[in-house]
XYZ file of C-alpha atoms in Angstrom:
282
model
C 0.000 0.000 0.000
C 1.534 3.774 -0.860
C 2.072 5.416 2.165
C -0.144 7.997 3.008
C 0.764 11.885 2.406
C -0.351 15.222 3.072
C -1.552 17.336 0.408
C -1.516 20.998 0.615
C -3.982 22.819 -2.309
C -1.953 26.075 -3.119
C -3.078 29.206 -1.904
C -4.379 31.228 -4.225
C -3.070 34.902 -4.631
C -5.583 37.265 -3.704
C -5.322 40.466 -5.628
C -6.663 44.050 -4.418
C -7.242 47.381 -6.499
C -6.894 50.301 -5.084
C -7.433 54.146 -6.150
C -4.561 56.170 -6.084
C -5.145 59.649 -6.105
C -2.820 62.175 -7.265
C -3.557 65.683 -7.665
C -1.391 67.968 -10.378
C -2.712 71.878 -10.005
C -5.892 71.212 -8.463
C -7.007 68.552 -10.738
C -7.266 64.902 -9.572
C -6.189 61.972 -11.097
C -7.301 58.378 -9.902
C -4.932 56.060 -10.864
C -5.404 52.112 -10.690
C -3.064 50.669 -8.423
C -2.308 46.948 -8.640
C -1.259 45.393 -5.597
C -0.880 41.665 -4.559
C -0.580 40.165 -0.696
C 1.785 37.153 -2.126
C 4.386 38.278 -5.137
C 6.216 36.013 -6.724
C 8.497 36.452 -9.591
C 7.715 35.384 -12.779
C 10.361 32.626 -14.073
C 13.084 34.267 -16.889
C 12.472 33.212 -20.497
C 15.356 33.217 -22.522
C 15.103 33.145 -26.149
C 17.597 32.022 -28.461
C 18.181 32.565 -32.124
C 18.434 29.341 -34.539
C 20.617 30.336 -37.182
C 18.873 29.469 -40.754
C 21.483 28.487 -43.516
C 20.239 28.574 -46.842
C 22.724 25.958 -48.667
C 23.247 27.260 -52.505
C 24.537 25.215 -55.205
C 26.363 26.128 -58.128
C 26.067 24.118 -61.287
C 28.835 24.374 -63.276
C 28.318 23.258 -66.817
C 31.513 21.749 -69.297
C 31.379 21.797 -73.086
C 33.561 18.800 -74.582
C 33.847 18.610 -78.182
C 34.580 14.751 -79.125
C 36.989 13.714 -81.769
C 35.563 11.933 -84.885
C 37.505 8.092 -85.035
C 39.938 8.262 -88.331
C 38.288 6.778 -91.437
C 39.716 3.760 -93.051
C 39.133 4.291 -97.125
C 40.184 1.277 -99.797
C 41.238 2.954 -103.030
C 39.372 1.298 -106.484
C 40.283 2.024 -109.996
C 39.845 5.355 -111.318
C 40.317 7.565 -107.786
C 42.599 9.961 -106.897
C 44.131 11.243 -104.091
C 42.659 14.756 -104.793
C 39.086 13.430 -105.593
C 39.290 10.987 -102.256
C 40.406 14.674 -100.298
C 37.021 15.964 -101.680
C 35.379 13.291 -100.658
C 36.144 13.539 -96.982
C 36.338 16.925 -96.694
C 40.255 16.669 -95.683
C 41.562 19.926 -94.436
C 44.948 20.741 -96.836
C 43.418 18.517 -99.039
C 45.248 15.734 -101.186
C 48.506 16.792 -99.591
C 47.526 16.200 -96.193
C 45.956 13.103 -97.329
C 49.561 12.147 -98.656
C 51.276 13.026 -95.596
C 49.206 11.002 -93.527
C 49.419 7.637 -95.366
C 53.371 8.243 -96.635
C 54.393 4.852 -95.944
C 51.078 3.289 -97.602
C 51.657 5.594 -100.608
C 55.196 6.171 -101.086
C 56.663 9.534 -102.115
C 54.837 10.000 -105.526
C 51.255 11.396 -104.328
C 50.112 10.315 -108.316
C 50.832 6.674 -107.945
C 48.313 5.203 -105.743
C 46.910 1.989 -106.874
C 43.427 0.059 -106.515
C 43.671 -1.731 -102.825
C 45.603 0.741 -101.190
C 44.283 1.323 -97.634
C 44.085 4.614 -96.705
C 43.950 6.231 -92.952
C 41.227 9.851 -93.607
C 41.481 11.552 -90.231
C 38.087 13.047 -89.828
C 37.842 16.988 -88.769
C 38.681 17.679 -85.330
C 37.312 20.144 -83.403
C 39.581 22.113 -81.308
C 40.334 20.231 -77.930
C 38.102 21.349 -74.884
C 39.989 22.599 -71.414
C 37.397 23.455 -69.310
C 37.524 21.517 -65.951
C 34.831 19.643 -65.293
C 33.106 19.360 -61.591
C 34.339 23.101 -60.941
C 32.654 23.353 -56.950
C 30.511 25.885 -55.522
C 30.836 27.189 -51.903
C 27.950 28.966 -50.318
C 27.712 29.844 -46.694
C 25.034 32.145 -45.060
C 26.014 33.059 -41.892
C 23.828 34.241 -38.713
C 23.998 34.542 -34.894
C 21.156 34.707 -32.409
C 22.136 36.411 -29.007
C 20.324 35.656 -25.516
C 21.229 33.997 -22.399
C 22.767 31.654 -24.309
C 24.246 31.993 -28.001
C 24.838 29.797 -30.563
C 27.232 29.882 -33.882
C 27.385 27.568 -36.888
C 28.834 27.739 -40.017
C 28.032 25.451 -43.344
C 28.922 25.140 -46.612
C 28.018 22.640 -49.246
C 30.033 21.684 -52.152
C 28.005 20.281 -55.157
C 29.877 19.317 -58.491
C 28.225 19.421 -61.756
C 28.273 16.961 -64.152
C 29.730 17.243 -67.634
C 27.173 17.703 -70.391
C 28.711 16.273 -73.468
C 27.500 18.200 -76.947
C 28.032 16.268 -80.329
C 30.495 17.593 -82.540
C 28.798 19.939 -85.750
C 28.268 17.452 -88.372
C 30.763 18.181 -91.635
C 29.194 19.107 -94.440
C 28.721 16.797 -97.435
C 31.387 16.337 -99.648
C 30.983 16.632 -103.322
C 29.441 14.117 -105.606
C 29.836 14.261 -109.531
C 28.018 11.852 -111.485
C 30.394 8.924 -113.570
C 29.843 11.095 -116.950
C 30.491 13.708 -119.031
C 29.006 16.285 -117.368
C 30.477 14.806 -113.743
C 33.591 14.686 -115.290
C 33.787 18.263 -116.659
C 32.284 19.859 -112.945
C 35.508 17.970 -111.223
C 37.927 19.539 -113.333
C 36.569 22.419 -112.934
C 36.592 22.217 -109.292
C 40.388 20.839 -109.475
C 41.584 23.743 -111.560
C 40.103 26.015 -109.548
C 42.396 24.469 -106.687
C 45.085 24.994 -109.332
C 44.239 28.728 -110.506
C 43.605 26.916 -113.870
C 41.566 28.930 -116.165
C 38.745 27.364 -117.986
C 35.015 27.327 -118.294
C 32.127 24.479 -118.737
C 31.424 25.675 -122.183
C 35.218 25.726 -123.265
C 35.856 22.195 -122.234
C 32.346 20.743 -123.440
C 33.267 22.693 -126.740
C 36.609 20.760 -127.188
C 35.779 17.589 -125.825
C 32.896 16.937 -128.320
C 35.269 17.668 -131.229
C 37.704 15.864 -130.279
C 36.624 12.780 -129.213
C 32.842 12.833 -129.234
C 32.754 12.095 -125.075
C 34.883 9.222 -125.717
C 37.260 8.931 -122.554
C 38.445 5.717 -124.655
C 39.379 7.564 -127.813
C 42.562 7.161 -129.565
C 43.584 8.155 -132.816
C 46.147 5.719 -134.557
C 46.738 7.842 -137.727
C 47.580 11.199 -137.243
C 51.661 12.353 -136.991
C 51.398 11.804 -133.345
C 50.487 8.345 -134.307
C 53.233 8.127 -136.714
C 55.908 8.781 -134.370
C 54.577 6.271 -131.646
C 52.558 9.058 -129.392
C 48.679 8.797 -130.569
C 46.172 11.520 -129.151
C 44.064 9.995 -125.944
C 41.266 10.589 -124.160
C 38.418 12.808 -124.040
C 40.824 15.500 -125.326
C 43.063 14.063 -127.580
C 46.457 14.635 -125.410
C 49.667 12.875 -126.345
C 51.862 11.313 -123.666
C 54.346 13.714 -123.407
C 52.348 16.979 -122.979
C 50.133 14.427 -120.732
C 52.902 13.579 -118.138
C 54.087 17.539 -118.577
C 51.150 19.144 -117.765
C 49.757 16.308 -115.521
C 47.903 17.866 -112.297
C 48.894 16.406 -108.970
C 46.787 14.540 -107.372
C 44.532 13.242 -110.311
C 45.235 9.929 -111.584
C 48.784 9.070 -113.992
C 46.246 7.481 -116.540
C 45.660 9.541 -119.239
C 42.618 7.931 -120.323
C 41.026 9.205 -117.029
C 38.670 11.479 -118.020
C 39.576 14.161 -115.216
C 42.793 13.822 -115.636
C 42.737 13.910 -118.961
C 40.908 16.911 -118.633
C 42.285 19.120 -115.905
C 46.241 18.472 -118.138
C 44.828 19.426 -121.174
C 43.240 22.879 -119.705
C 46.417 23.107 -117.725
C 48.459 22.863 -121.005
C 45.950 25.066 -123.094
C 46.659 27.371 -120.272
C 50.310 27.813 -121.089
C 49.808 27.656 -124.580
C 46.854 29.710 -125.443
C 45.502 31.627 -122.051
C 42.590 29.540 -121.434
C 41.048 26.342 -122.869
C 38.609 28.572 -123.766
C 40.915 30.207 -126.593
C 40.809 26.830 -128.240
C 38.891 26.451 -131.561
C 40.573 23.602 -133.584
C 43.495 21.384 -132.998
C 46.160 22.816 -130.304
């Protein structure tokens, strides 16, 4: 059984008003007065300040450019190193190409042969520096002041992921068609590589006189024919004034039609100005 105790209800604290008069010039001024027969004092409250910290984050975004994987390319009959630059859009064009695939070529940049693999470095963008993950500090401060007091400090560090972007796709290289009109638009575009003058309408004009669009054509009974050098090709160019005039980078065959081409204009050139200038046998 609990053992008994005394309990003792608390008194309660009996208030009483009374009027206080005061008197200021003759006037009179009752005044509440609050009085109590028990005081007791009321308990201290102390109050202290949380400090708030607002964490911020800093995103840091990176910009990487990625390198295209080199090209492998198997040469076939009839290209050229200067066509297969076109192709890929190589930057320094057939020479760079020949640089870059030396030992597969050898040092004559017109002797490249049907089989040949080729390295094509695609176009690289320039190489990205920016650090990725660069970090962030934020720290807010604040201190609350009372009986008691109380400091922090925070900061948060957030890295930021790299956000990759694809590399600007190259633009298309050029396509000519496998015929006359293919043939005459790549010349062009190889003599004007060259600074070899020359227009559509000149070559067209020549070509169809000479050999009727015949990239086969060969004529076995002229003088050139007599003294062992016939007229070949689209038009008509001997072996001699061939290999003379013959444009880098186009193929050593002068029954090529673009090479055939591009060395005739290139020797019309020396000879007459322009292909253009050409009317009848040259």
């Amino acid at each position: 059984m609990p053992a008994q105790g005394k309990h003792r209800r608390t008194k309660s604290v009996s208030l009483s008003r009374g009027i206080a008069a005061v008197t200021t010039g003759g006037a009179v001024l009752a005044l509440p007065v609050l009085g109590a027969t028990t005081a007791s004092a009321a308990p201290a409250h102390s109050v202290v300040a949380e400090k708030a910290v607002a964490p911020v984050s800093v995103t840091a975004q990176v910009n990487s450019v990625t390198k295209a994987a080199p090209a492998k390319h198997s040469v076939v009959a009839g290209e050229t190193l200067s066509k297969i630059a076109r192709e890929y859009s190589v930057s320094g064009g057939w020479k760079k190409l020949h640089e870059g695939n030396r030992k597969a070529i050898g040092e004559n940049p017109n002797l490249i042969h049907p089989g040949i693999k080729l390295t094509i470095g695609a176009k690289a963008a320039a190489p990205s520096d920016a650090k990725a993950g660069k970090a962030a500090k934020a720290a807010a401060p604040s201190a609350g002041r009372a009986a008691t007091a109380e400091r922090a400090d925070r900061s948060e560090r957030t890295a930021a992921a790299p956000v990759a972007q694809a590399a600007p796709a190259a633009a298309a290289p050029a396509t000519y068609s496998n015929d006359l009109d293919g043939w005459i638009k790549e010349s062009l575009a190889i003599m004007a590589e060259r600074g070899i003058p020359g227009s559509y309408d000149g070559i067209h004009r020549n070509i169809i006189r000479e050999s009727s669009g015949n990239p086969n054509a060969i004529n076995n009974w002229d003088s050139n024919a007599v003294k062992g050098t016939p007229s070949k090709g689209l038009l008509q160019v001997i072996d001699p004034t061939f290999q003379a005039y013959h444009v880098p980078g186009t193929s050593t065959d002068s029954y090529d039609p673009v090479a055939n081409i591009t060395a005739a204009c290139n020797y019309a050139a020396d000879r007459y100005g322009s292909i253009d200038n050409v009317f009848g046998a040259y």
